[in-house]
mmCIF file of C-alpha atoms in Angstrom:
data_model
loop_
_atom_site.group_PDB
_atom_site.id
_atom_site.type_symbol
_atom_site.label_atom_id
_atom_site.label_comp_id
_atom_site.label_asym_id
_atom_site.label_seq_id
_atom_site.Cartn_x
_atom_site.Cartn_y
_atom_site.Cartn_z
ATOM 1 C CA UNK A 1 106.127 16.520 1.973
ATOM 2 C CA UNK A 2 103.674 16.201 -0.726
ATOM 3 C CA UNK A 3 101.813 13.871 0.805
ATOM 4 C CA UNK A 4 101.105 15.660 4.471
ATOM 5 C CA UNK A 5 100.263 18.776 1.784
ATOM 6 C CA UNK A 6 97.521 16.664 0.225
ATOM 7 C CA UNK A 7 96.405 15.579 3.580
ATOM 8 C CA UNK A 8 96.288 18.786 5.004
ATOM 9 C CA UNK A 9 94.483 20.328 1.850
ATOM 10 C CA UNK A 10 92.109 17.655 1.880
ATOM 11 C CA UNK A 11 91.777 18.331 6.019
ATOM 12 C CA UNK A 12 91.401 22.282 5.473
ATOM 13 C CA UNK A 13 88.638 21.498 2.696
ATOM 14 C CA UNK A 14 86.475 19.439 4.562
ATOM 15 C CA UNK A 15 86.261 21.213 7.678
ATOM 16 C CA UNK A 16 86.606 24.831 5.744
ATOM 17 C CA UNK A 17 82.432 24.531 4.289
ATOM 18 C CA UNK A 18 80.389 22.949 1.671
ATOM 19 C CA UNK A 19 82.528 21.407 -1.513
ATOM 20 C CA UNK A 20 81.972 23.283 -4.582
ATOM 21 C CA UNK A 21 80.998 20.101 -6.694
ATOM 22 C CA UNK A 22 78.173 20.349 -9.798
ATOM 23 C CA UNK A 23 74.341 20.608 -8.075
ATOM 24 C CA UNK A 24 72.931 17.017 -8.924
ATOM 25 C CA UNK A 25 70.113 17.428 -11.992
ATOM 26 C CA UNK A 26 66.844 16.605 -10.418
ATOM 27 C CA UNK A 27 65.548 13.208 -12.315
ATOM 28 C CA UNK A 28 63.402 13.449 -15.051
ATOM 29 C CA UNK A 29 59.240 13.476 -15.030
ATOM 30 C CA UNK A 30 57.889 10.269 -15.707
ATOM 31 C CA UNK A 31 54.930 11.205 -18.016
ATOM 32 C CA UNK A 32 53.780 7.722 -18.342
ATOM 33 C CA UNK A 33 53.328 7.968 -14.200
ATOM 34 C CA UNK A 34 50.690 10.601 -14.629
ATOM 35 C CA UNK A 35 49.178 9.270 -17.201
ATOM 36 C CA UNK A 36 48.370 5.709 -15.637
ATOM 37 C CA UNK A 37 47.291 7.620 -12.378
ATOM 38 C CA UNK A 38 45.029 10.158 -14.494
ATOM 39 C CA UNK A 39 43.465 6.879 -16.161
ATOM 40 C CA UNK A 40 43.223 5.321 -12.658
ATOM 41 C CA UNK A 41 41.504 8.430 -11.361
ATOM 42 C CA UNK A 42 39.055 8.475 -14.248
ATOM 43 C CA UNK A 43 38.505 4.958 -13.428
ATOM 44 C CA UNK A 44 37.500 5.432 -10.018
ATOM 45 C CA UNK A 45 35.299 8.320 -11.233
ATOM 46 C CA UNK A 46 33.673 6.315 -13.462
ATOM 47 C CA UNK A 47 32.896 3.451 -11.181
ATOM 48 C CA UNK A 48 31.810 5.981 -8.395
ATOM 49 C CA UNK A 49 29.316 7.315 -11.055
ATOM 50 C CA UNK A 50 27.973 3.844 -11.853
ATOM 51 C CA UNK A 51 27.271 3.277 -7.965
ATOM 52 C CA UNK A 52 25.467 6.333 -7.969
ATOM 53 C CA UNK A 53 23.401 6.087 -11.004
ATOM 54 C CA UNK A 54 22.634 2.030 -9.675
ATOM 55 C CA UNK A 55 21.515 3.848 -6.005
ATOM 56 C CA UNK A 56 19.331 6.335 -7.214
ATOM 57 C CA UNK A 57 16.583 4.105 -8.664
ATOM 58 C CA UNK A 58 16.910 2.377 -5.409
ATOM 59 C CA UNK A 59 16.342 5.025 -3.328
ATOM 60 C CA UNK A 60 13.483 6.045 -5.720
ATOM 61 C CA UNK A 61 11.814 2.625 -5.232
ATOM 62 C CA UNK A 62 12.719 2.784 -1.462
ATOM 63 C CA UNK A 63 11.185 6.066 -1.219
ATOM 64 C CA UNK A 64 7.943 5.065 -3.224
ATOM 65 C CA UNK A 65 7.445 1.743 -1.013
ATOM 66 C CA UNK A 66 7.634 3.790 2.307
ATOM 67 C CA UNK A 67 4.935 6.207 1.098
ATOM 68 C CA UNK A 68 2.967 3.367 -0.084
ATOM 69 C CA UNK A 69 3.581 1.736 3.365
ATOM 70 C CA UNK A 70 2.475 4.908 5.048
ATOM 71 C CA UNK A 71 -0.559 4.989 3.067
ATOM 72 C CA UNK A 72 -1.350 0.943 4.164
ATOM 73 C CA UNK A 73 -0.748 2.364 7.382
ATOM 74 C CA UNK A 74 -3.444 5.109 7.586
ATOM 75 C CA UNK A 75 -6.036 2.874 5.799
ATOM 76 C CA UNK A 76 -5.272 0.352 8.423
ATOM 77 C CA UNK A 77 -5.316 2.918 11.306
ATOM 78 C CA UNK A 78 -8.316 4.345 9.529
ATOM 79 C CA UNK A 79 -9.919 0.853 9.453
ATOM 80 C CA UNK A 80 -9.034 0.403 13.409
ATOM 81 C CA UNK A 81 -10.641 3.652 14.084
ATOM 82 C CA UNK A 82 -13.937 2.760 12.279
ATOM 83 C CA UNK A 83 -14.135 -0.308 13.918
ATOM 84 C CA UNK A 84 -13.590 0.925 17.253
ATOM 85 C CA UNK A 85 -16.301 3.489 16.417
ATOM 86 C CA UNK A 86 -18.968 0.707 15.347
ATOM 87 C CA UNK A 87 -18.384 -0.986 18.540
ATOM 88 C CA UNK A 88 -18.897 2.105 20.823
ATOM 89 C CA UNK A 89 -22.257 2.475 18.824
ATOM 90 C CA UNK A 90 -23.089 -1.175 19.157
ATOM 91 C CA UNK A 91 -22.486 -1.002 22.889
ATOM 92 C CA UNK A 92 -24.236 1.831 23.284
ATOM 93 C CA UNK A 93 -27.295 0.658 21.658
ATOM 94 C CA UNK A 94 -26.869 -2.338 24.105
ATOM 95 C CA UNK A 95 -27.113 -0.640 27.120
ATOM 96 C CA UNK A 96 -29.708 1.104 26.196
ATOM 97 C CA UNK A 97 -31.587 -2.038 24.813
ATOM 98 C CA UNK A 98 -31.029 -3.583 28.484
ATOM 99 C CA UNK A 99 -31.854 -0.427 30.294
ATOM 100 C CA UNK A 100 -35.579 -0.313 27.846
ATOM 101 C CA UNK A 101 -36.308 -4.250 28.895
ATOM 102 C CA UNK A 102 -35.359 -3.726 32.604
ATOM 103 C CA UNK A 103 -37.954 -0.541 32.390
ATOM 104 C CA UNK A 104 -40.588 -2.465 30.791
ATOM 105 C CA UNK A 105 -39.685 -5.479 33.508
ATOM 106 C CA UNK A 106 -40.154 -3.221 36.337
ATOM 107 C CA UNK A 107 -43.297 -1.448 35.170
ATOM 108 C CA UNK A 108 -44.885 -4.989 34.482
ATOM 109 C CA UNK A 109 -44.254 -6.808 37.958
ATOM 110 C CA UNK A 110 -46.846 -6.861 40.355
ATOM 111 C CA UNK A 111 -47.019 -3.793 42.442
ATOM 112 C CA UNK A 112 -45.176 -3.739 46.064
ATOM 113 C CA UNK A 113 -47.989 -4.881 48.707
ATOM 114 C CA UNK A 114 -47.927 -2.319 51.548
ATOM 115 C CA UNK A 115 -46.423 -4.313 54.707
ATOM 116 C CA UNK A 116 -48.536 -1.405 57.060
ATOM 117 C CA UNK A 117 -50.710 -3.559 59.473
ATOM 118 C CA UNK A 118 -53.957 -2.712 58.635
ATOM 119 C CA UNK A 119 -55.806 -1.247 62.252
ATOM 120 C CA UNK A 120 -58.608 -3.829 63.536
ATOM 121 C CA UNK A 121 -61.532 -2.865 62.814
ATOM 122 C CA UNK A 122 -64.557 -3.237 65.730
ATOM 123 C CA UNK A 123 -68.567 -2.933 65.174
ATOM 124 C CA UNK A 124 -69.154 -0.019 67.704
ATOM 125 C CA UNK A 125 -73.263 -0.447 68.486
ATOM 126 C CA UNK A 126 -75.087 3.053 68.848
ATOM 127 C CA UNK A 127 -78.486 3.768 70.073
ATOM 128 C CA UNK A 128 -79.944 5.649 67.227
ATOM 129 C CA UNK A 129 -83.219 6.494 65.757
ATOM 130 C CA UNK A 130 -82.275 6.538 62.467
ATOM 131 C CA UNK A 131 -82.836 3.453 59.990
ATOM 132 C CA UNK A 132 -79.323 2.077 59.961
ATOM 133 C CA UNK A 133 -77.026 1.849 62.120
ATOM 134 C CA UNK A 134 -73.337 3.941 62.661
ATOM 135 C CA UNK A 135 -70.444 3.339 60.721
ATOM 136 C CA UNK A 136 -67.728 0.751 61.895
ATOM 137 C CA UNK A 137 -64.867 2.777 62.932
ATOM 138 C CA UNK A 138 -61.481 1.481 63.333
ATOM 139 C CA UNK A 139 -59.985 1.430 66.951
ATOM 140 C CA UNK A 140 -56.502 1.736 68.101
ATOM 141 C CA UNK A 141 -53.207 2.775 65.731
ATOM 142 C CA UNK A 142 -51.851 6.197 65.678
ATOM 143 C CA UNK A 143 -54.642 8.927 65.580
ATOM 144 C CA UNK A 144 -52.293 11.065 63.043
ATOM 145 C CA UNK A 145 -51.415 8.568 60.938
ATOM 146 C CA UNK A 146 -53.194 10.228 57.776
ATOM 147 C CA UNK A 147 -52.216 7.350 55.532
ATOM 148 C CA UNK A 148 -54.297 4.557 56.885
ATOM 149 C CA UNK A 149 -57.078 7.029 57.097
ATOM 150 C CA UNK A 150 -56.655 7.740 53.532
ATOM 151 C CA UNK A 151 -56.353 3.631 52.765
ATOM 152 C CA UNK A 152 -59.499 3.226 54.527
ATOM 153 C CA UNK A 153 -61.568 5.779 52.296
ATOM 154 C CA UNK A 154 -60.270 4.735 49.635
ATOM 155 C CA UNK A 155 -61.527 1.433 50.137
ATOM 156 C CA UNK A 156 -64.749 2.418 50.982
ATOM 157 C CA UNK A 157 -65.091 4.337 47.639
ATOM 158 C CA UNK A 158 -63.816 1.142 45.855
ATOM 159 C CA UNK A 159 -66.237 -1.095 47.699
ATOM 160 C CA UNK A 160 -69.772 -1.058 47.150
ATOM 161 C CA UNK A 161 -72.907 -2.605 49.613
ATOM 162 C CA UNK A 162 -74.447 -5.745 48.609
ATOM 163 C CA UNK A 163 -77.289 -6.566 46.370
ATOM 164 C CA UNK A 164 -80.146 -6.563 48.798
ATOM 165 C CA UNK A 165 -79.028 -3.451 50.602
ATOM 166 C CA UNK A 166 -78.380 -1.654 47.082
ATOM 167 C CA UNK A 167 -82.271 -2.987 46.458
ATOM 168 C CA UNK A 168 -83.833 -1.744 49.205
ATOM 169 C CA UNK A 169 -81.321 1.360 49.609
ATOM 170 C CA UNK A 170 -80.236 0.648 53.048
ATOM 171 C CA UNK A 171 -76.801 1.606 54.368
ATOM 172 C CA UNK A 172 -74.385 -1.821 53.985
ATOM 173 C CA UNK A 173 -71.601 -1.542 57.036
ATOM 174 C CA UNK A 174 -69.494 -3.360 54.657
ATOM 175 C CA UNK A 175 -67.652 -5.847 56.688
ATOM 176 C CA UNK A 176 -67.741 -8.858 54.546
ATOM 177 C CA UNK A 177 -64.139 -9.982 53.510
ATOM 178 C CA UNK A 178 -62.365 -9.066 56.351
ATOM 179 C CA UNK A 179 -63.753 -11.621 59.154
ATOM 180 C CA UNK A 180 -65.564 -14.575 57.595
ATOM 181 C CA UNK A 181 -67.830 -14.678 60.523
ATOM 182 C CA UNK A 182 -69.156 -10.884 60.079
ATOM 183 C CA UNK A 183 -71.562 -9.817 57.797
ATOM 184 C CA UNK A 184 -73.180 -6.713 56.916
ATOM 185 C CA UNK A 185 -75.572 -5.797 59.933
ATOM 186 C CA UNK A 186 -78.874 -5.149 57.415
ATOM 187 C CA UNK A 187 -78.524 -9.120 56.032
ATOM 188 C CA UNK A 188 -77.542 -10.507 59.285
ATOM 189 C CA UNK A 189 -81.145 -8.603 60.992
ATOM 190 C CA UNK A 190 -82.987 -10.090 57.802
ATOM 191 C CA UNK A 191 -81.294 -13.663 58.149
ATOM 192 C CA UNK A 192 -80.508 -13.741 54.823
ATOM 193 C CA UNK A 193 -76.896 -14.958 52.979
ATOM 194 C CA UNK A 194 -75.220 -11.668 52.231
ATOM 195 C CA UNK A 195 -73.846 -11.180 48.066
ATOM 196 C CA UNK A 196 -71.055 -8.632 49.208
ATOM 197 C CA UNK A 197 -67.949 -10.685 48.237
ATOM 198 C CA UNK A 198 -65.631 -7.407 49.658
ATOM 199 C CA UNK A 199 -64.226 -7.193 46.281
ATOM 200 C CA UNK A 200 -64.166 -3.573 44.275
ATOM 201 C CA UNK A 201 -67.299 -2.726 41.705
ATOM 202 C CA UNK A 202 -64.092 -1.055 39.996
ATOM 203 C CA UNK A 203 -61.816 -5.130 39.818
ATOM 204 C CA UNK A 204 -63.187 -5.760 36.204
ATOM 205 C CA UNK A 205 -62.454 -2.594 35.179
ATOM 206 C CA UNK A 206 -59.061 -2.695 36.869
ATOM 207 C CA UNK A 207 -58.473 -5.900 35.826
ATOM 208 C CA UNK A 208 -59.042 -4.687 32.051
ATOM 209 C CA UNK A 209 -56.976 -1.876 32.405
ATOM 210 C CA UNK A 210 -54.224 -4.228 33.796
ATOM 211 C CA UNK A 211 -54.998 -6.576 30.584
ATOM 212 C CA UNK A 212 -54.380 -4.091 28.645
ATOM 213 C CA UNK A 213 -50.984 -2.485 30.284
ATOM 214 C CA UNK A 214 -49.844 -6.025 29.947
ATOM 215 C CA UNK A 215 -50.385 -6.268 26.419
ATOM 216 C CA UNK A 216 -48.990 -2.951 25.557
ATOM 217 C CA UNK A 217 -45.772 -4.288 27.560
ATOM 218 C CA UNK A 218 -45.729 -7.344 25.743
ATOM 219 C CA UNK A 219 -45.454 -5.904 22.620
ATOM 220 C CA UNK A 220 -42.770 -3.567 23.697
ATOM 221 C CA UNK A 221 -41.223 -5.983 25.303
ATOM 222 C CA UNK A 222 -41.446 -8.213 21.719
ATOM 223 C CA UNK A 223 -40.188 -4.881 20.314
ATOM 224 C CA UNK A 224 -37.342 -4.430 22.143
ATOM 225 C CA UNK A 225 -36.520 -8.259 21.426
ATOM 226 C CA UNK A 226 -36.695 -7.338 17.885
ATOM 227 C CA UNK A 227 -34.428 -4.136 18.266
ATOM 228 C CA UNK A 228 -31.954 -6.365 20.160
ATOM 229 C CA UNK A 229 -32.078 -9.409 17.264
ATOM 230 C CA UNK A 230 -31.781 -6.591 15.129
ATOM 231 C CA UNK A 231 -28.840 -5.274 16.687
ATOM 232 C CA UNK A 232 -26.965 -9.064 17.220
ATOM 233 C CA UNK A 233 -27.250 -9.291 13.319
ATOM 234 C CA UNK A 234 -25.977 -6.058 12.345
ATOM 235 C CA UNK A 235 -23.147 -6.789 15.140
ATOM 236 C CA UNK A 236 -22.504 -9.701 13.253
ATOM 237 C CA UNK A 237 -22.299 -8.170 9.464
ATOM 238 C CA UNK A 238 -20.063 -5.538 10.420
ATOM 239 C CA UNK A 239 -17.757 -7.673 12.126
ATOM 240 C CA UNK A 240 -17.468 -9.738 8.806
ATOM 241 C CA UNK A 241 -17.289 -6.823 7.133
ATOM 242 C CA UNK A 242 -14.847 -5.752 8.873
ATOM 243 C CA UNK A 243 -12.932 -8.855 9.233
ATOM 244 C CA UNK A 244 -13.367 -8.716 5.073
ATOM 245 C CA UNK A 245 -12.085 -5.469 4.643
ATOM 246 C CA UNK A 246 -8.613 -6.106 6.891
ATOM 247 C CA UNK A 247 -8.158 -9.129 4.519
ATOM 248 C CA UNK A 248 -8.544 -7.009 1.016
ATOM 249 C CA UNK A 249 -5.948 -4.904 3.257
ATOM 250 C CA UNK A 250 -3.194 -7.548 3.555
ATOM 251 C CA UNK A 251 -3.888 -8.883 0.236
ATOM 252 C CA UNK A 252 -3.131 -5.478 -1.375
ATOM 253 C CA UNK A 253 -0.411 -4.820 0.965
ATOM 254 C CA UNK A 254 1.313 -7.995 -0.128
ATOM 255 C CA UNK A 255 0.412 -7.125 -3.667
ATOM 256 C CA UNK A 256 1.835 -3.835 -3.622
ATOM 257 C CA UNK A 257 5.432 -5.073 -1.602
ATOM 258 C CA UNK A 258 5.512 -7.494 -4.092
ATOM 259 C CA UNK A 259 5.223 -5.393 -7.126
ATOM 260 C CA UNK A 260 8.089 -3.081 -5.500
ATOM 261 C CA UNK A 261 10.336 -5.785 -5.401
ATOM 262 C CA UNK A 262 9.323 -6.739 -9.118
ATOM 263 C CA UNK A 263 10.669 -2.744 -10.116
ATOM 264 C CA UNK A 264 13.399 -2.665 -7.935
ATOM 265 C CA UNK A 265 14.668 -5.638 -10.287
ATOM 266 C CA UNK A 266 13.665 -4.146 -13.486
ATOM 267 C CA UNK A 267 15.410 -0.816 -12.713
ATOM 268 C CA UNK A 268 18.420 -2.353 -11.392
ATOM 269 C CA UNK A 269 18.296 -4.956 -14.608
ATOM 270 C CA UNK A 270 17.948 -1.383 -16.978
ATOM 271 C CA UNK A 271 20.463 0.135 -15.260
ATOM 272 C CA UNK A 272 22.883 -2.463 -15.843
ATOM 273 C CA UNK A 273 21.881 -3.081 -19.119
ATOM 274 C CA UNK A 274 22.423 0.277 -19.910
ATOM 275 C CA UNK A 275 25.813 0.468 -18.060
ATOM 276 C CA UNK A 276 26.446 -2.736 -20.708
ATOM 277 C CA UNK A 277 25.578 -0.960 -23.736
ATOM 278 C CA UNK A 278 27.791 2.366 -22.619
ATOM 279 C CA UNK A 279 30.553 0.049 -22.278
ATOM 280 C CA UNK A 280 30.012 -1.905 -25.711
ATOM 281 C CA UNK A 281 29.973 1.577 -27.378
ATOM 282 C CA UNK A 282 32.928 2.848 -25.794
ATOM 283 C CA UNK A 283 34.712 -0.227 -27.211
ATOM 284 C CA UNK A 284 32.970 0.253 -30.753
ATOM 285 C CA UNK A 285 34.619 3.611 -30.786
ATOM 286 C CA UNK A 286 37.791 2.843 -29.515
ATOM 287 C CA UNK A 287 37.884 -0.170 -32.289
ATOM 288 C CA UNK A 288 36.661 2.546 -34.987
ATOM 289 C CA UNK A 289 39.290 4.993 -34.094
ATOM 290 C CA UNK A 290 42.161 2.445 -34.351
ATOM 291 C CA UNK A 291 40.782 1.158 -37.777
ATOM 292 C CA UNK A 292 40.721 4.784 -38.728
ATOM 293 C CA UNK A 293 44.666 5.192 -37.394
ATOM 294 C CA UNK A 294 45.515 2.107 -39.924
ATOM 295 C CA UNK A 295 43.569 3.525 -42.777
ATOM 296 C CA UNK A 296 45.267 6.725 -42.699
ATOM 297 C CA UNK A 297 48.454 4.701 -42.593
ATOM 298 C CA UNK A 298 47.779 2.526 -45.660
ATOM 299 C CA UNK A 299 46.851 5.877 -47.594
ATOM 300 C CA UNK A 300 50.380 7.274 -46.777
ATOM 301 C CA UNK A 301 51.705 4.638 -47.808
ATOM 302 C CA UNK A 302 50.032 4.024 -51.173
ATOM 303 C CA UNK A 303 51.004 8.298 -51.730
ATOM 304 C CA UNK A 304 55.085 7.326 -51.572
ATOM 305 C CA UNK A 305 54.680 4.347 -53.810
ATOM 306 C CA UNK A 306 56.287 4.849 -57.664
ATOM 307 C CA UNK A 307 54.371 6.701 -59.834
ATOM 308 C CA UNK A 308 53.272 4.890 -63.454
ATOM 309 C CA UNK A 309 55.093 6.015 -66.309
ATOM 310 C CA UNK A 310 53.278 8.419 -68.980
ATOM 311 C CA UNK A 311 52.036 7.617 -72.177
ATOM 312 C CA UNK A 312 54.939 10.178 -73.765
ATOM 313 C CA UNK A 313 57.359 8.085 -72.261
ATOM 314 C CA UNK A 314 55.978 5.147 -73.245
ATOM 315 C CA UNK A 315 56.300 6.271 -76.825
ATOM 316 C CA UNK A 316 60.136 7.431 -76.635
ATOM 317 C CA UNK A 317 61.111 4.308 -75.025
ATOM 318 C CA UNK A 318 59.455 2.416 -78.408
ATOM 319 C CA UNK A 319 61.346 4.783 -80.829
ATOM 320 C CA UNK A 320 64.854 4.345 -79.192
ATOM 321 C CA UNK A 321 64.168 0.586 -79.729
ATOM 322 C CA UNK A 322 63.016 0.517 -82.947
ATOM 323 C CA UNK A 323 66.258 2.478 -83.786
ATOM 324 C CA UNK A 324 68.427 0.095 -82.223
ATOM 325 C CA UNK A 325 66.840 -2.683 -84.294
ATOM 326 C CA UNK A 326 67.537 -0.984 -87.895
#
């Protein structure tokens, strides 16, 4: 009976709700825990401030060599831009160098001969009472064709009769030169060899004039030679120059990368060194404090040690022996 009591007790307890038992303590705080992950946090701080005190004079240094790089940059662009200026000018005074010769060219070669057939001329014999006899007239061509007309007078003003007729002031027809078989009329009458060579009184004065055109383009001509050697040699110098002055470029360029690197080394070397000398005074101090611990400790020590006996004492201990020895 007891038995199926206790079994239906226990049966009624466990299904009736929660036990009443003792609520279980909860364990205790591990202090040492949070202390370890405090230090490991101030670790991690401390390294994290390291990284960023070894970037900064790194990004200093990398922001110093991209400004100088910029600056290399717009002295070379600058360079460039000069150069490509020179050569515009040189070009330019090279076309017009070639365009001054080809002038002076053109205005020296012989002048264009007229390809105009020249009209035939005829001796037209006139019954007159006068001393000489009519002008040759030229037959056949176009009667409006002004321009032969004008050729014609024009070469009768350049020409000029022949000795005899000019001596005895008769009129010269003026035909020598253009058939070698006709002569003026006057020294064919008279039988005499006619001086009228058919060339202009005005050829030695043209041919002067001409002298001196040609000399005048000669020496521009020699001129404009000169201009051009002129212009080859500068040519030349400024590309040397300028071949010079992209060299001094790249040599400072180099130079100047090169003395980045050389700081980014010596900051990075200080800021380790520093970091090193942080450390070795941390430990200085953490050494000083624990001899300081051990000092205090040997004074407290030395304060609970027996103190030495008096001089009164001393002098009573003397007396009771000298009593004991009478």
């Amino acid at each position: 009976m007891t038995t199926s009591r206790t079994q239906t007790i226990t049966t009624s307890s466990s299904t009736a709700g929660p036990s009443r038992s003792r609520p279980i303590p909860p364990p205790p705080i591990d202090l040492t825990a949070h202390e370890e992950e405090d230090l490991e946090n101030e670790a991690t701080r401390r390294r994290g401030r390291r990284r960023q005190r070894r970037r900064r004079p790194r990004g200093k240094a990398a922001r110093a060599a991209a400004v100088r790089e910029q600056a290399a940059q717009e002295a070379r662009e600058r360079a460039i831009r000069a150069r490509q200026q020179e050569e515009e000018v040189l070009e330019r005074r090279r076309l017009l160098a070639e365009a001054a010769t080809a002038r002076s060219h053109r205005e020296t070669s012989p002048s264009e001969v007229s390809a105009s057939p020249r009209r035939p001329v005829v001796e037209i014999r006139r019954s007159a009472k006068g001393k000489g006899k009519a002008k040759a007239q030229p037959v056949g061509g176009d009667p409006d064709d002004g321009d032969d007309g004008d050729d014609d007078d024009d070469e009768e003003e350049d020409r000029a009769p022949c000795e005899r007729c000019k001596a005895k002031k008769l009129p010269c027809q003026m035909q020598a030169g253009k058939r070698s078989s006709i002569i003026c009329k006057p020294c064919h009458d008279a039988k005499v060899r006619c001086s009228y060579s058919g060339r202009p009184t005005t050829s030695k004065q043209r041919e002067s004039g001409s002298g001196e055109r040609i000399a005048v383009m000669e020496s521009q001509m020699a001129q404009s030679l000169a201009d051009l050697r002129s212009l080859r040699e500068a040519d030349s110098k400024t590309h040397q120059y300028l071949r010079q002055l992209l060299r001094r470029q790249e040599d400072d360029h180099a130079r100047l990368i090169a003395m980045e690197t050389r700081m980014a080394l010596m900051v990075e070397e200080s800021a380790e060194e520093e970091e090193e000398e942080k450390e070795v005074e941390g430990e200085v101090e953490q050494d000083g404090e624990g001899e300081a611990g051990e000092m205090e400790v040997e004074e407290e020590g030395e304060g609970e040690a027996p103190v030495p006996p008096t001089a009164k004492a001393v002098a009573s201990e003397k007396g009771k022996e000298k009593e004991v020895v009478a």
